[in-house]
């Protein structure tokens, strides 16, 4: 059975993967909104906040002695790529 610290690191890895996936989505949305200045500005602000969140979560994982999960991160980023694509 996992101890509480391992469980927390696992949850933080999930959060990190989701933030990294959202970065991809927001980058794509920002590209598509380039002709709409207000929307582009808001999306860009959200993108920067999301990048900061990912960095903070990564730092929390490191402080707990863990590391980010390459598999979870790749899955989150991959999902973000497909979710952020224009149809």
Short mmCIF file of N, CA, C and O in Angstrom, two decimals, residues 26-73:
data_model
loop_
_atom_site.label_atom_id
_atom_site.label_comp_id
_atom_site.label_asym_id
_atom_site.label_seq_id
_atom_site.Cartn_x
_atom_site.Cartn_y
_atom_site.Cartn_z
N UNK A 26 -3.92 25.74 -24.87
CA UNK A 26 -3.93 27.21 -24.89
C UNK A 26 -3.01 27.77 -25.95
O UNK A 26 -3.33 28.81 -26.57
N UNK A 27 -1.87 27.13 -26.20
CA UNK A 27 -0.99 27.58 -27.27
C UNK A 27 -1.71 27.52 -28.62
O UNK A 27 -1.64 28.46 -29.42
N UNK A 28 -2.42 26.43 -28.84
CA UNK A 28 -3.17 26.30 -30.10
C UNK A 28 -4.29 27.32 -30.19
O UNK A 28 -4.51 27.93 -31.26
N UNK A 29 -5.00 27.54 -29.10
CA UNK A 29 -6.08 28.52 -29.10
C UNK A 29 -5.53 29.93 -29.35
O UNK A 29 -6.15 30.72 -30.07
N UNK A 30 -4.40 30.24 -28.75
CA UNK A 30 -3.80 31.56 -28.95
C UNK A 30 -3.45 31.77 -30.42
O UNK A 30 -3.67 32.86 -30.96
N UNK A 31 -2.93 30.75 -31.06
CA UNK A 31 -2.61 30.86 -32.49
C UNK A 31 -3.87 31.14 -33.30
O UNK A 31 -3.85 31.96 -34.22
N UNK A 32 -4.95 30.46 -32.96
CA UNK A 32 -6.20 30.63 -33.72
C UNK A 32 -6.88 31.96 -33.43
O UNK A 32 -7.69 32.42 -34.22
N UNK A 33 -6.54 32.57 -32.32
CA UNK A 33 -7.18 33.84 -31.92
C UNK A 33 -6.34 35.05 -32.30
O UNK A 33 -6.65 36.16 -31.88
N UNK A 34 -5.31 34.87 -33.09
CA UNK A 34 -4.39 35.98 -33.39
C UNK A 34 -5.10 37.16 -34.06
O UNK A 34 -4.65 38.29 -33.93
N UNK A 35 -6.20 36.93 -34.74
CA UNK A 35 -6.94 38.02 -35.39
C UNK A 35 -8.00 38.64 -34.48
O UNK A 35 -8.76 39.49 -34.91
N UNK A 36 -8.04 38.20 -33.24
CA UNK A 36 -9.00 38.70 -32.25
C UNK A 36 -8.21 39.15 -31.03
O UNK A 36 -8.01 38.37 -30.09
N UNK A 37 -7.75 40.40 -31.02
CA UNK A 37 -6.81 40.87 -29.99
C UNK A 37 -7.23 40.63 -28.55
O UNK A 37 -6.41 40.21 -27.73
N UNK A 38 -8.46 40.89 -28.22
CA UNK A 38 -8.90 40.73 -26.83
C UNK A 38 -8.89 39.26 -26.43
O UNK A 38 -8.40 38.90 -25.35
N UNK A 39 -9.41 38.39 -27.28
CA UNK A 39 -9.39 36.96 -27.00
C UNK A 39 -7.95 36.45 -26.91
O UNK A 39 -7.61 35.69 -26.00
N UNK A 40 -7.12 36.90 -27.82
CA UNK A 40 -5.71 36.49 -27.82
C UNK A 40 -5.02 36.91 -26.52
O UNK A 40 -4.27 36.14 -25.92
N UNK A 41 -5.30 38.11 -26.07
CA UNK A 41 -4.71 38.61 -24.82
C UNK A 41 -5.14 37.75 -23.64
O UNK A 41 -4.32 37.34 -22.81
N UNK A 42 -6.42 37.48 -23.54
CA UNK A 42 -6.95 36.68 -22.42
C UNK A 42 -6.38 35.26 -22.45
O UNK A 42 -5.99 34.71 -21.41
N UNK A 43 -6.34 34.66 -23.62
CA UNK A 43 -5.80 33.31 -23.75
C UNK A 43 -4.32 33.31 -23.38
O UNK A 43 -3.84 32.41 -22.67
N UNK A 44 -3.59 34.32 -23.82
CA UNK A 44 -2.16 34.42 -23.50
C UNK A 44 -1.93 34.57 -22.00
O UNK A 44 -1.00 33.97 -21.45
N UNK A 45 -2.78 35.34 -21.33
CA UNK A 45 -2.68 35.49 -19.88
C UNK A 45 -2.92 34.14 -19.20
O UNK A 45 -2.20 33.76 -18.27
N UNK A 46 -3.95 33.44 -19.65
CA UNK A 46 -4.26 32.13 -19.09
C UNK A 46 -3.11 31.15 -19.34
O UNK A 46 -2.75 30.36 -18.46
N UNK A 47 -2.52 31.23 -20.52
CA UNK A 47 -1.39 30.38 -20.87
C UNK A 47 -0.22 30.60 -19.92
O UNK A 47 0.36 29.65 -19.40
N UNK A 48 0.12 31.85 -19.66
CA UNK A 48 1.23 32.15 -18.75
C UNK A 48 0.93 31.68 -17.33
O UNK A 48 1.80 31.15 -16.64
N UNK A 49 -0.31 31.87 -16.88
CA UNK A 49 -0.69 31.40 -15.54
C UNK A 49 -0.60 29.87 -15.47
O UNK A 49 -0.12 29.32 -14.47
N UNK A 50 -1.00 29.20 -16.51
CA UNK A 50 -0.95 27.74 -16.54
C UNK A 50 0.49 27.25 -16.53
O UNK A 50 0.81 26.27 -15.84
N UNK A 51 1.37 27.92 -17.25
CA UNK A 51 2.79 27.56 -17.21
C UNK A 51 3.36 27.74 -15.80
O UNK A 51 4.13 26.90 -15.32
N UNK A 52 2.97 28.82 -15.14
CA UNK A 52 3.43 29.05 -13.76
C UNK A 52 2.91 27.95 -12.84
O UNK A 52 3.63 27.46 -11.97
N UNK A 53 1.64 27.57 -13.01
CA UNK A 53 1.07 26.50 -12.20
C UNK A 53 1.85 25.21 -12.38
O UNK A 53 2.16 24.52 -11.39
N UNK A 54 2.16 24.87 -13.63
CA UNK A 54 2.93 23.65 -13.89
C UNK A 54 4.28 23.72 -13.20
O UNK A 54 4.72 22.73 -12.58
N UNK A 55 4.93 24.87 -13.27
CA UNK A 55 6.23 25.04 -12.61
C UNK A 55 6.10 24.87 -11.09
O UNK A 55 6.95 24.23 -10.46
N UNK A 56 5.06 25.45 -10.51
CA UNK A 56 4.87 25.34 -9.06
C UNK A 56 4.60 23.89 -8.64
O UNK A 56 5.15 23.43 -7.63
N UNK A 57 3.80 23.19 -9.42
CA UNK A 57 3.52 21.79 -9.10
C UNK A 57 4.79 20.96 -9.22
O UNK A 57 5.09 20.13 -8.36
N UNK A 58 5.58 21.23 -10.26
CA UNK A 58 6.84 20.51 -10.44
C UNK A 58 7.77 20.77 -9.25
O UNK A 58 8.44 19.84 -8.75
N UNK A 59 7.81 22.00 -8.76
CA UNK A 59 8.64 22.33 -7.60
C UNK A 59 8.15 21.60 -6.34
O UNK A 59 8.96 21.14 -5.53
N UNK A 60 6.84 21.49 -6.19
CA UNK A 60 6.29 20.76 -5.04
C UNK A 60 6.71 19.30 -5.09
O UNK A 60 7.09 18.72 -4.07
N UNK A 61 6.63 18.71 -6.26
CA UNK A 61 7.03 17.32 -6.43
C UNK A 61 8.50 17.15 -6.03
O UNK A 61 8.86 16.22 -5.30
N UNK A 62 9.34 18.06 -6.51
CA UNK A 62 10.78 17.99 -6.21
C UNK A 62 11.03 18.15 -4.71
O UNK A 62 11.86 17.44 -4.13
N UNK A 63 10.32 19.08 -4.06
CA UNK A 63 10.50 19.29 -2.61
C UNK A 63 10.13 18.05 -1.82
O UNK A 63 10.67 17.80 -0.74
N UNK A 64 9.21 17.27 -2.35
CA UNK A 64 8.80 16.04 -1.68
C UNK A 64 9.73 14.87 -2.00
O UNK A 64 9.52 13.76 -1.52
N UNK A 65 10.73 15.14 -2.83
CA UNK A 65 11.69 14.10 -3.18
C UNK A 65 11.28 13.25 -4.36
O UNK A 65 11.89 12.22 -4.63
N UNK A 66 10.27 13.68 -5.07
CA UNK A 66 9.81 12.92 -6.23
C UNK A 66 10.28 13.56 -7.52
O UNK A 66 11.06 14.51 -7.52
N UNK A 67 9.82 13.01 -8.60
CA UNK A 67 10.10 13.59 -9.91
C UNK A 67 8.85 13.46 -10.75
O UNK A 67 7.97 12.65 -10.46
N UNK A 68 8.78 14.28 -11.79
CA UNK A 68 7.61 14.22 -12.66
C UNK A 68 7.64 12.91 -13.44
O UNK A 68 8.70 12.37 -13.74
N UNK A 69 6.47 12.43 -13.73
CA UNK A 69 6.33 11.17 -14.46
C UNK A 69 6.36 11.45 -15.96
O UNK A 69 5.45 12.08 -16.49
N UNK A 70 7.40 10.98 -16.66
CA UNK A 70 7.46 11.21 -18.10
C UNK A 70 6.24 10.63 -18.83
O UNK A 70 5.73 11.25 -19.76
N UNK A 71 5.75 9.49 -18.39
CA UNK A 71 4.60 8.87 -19.04
C UNK A 71 3.34 9.71 -18.85
O UNK A 71 2.63 10.01 -19.81
N UNK A 72 3.06 10.13 -17.61
CA UNK A 72 1.88 10.96 -17.36
C UNK A 72 1.98 12.29 -18.08
O UNK A 72 1.00 12.78 -18.64
N UNK A 73 3.18 12.88 -18.09
CA UNK A 73 3.37 14.16 -18.77
C UNK A 73 3.13 14.00 -20.26
O UNK A 73 2.46 14.83 -20.89
#
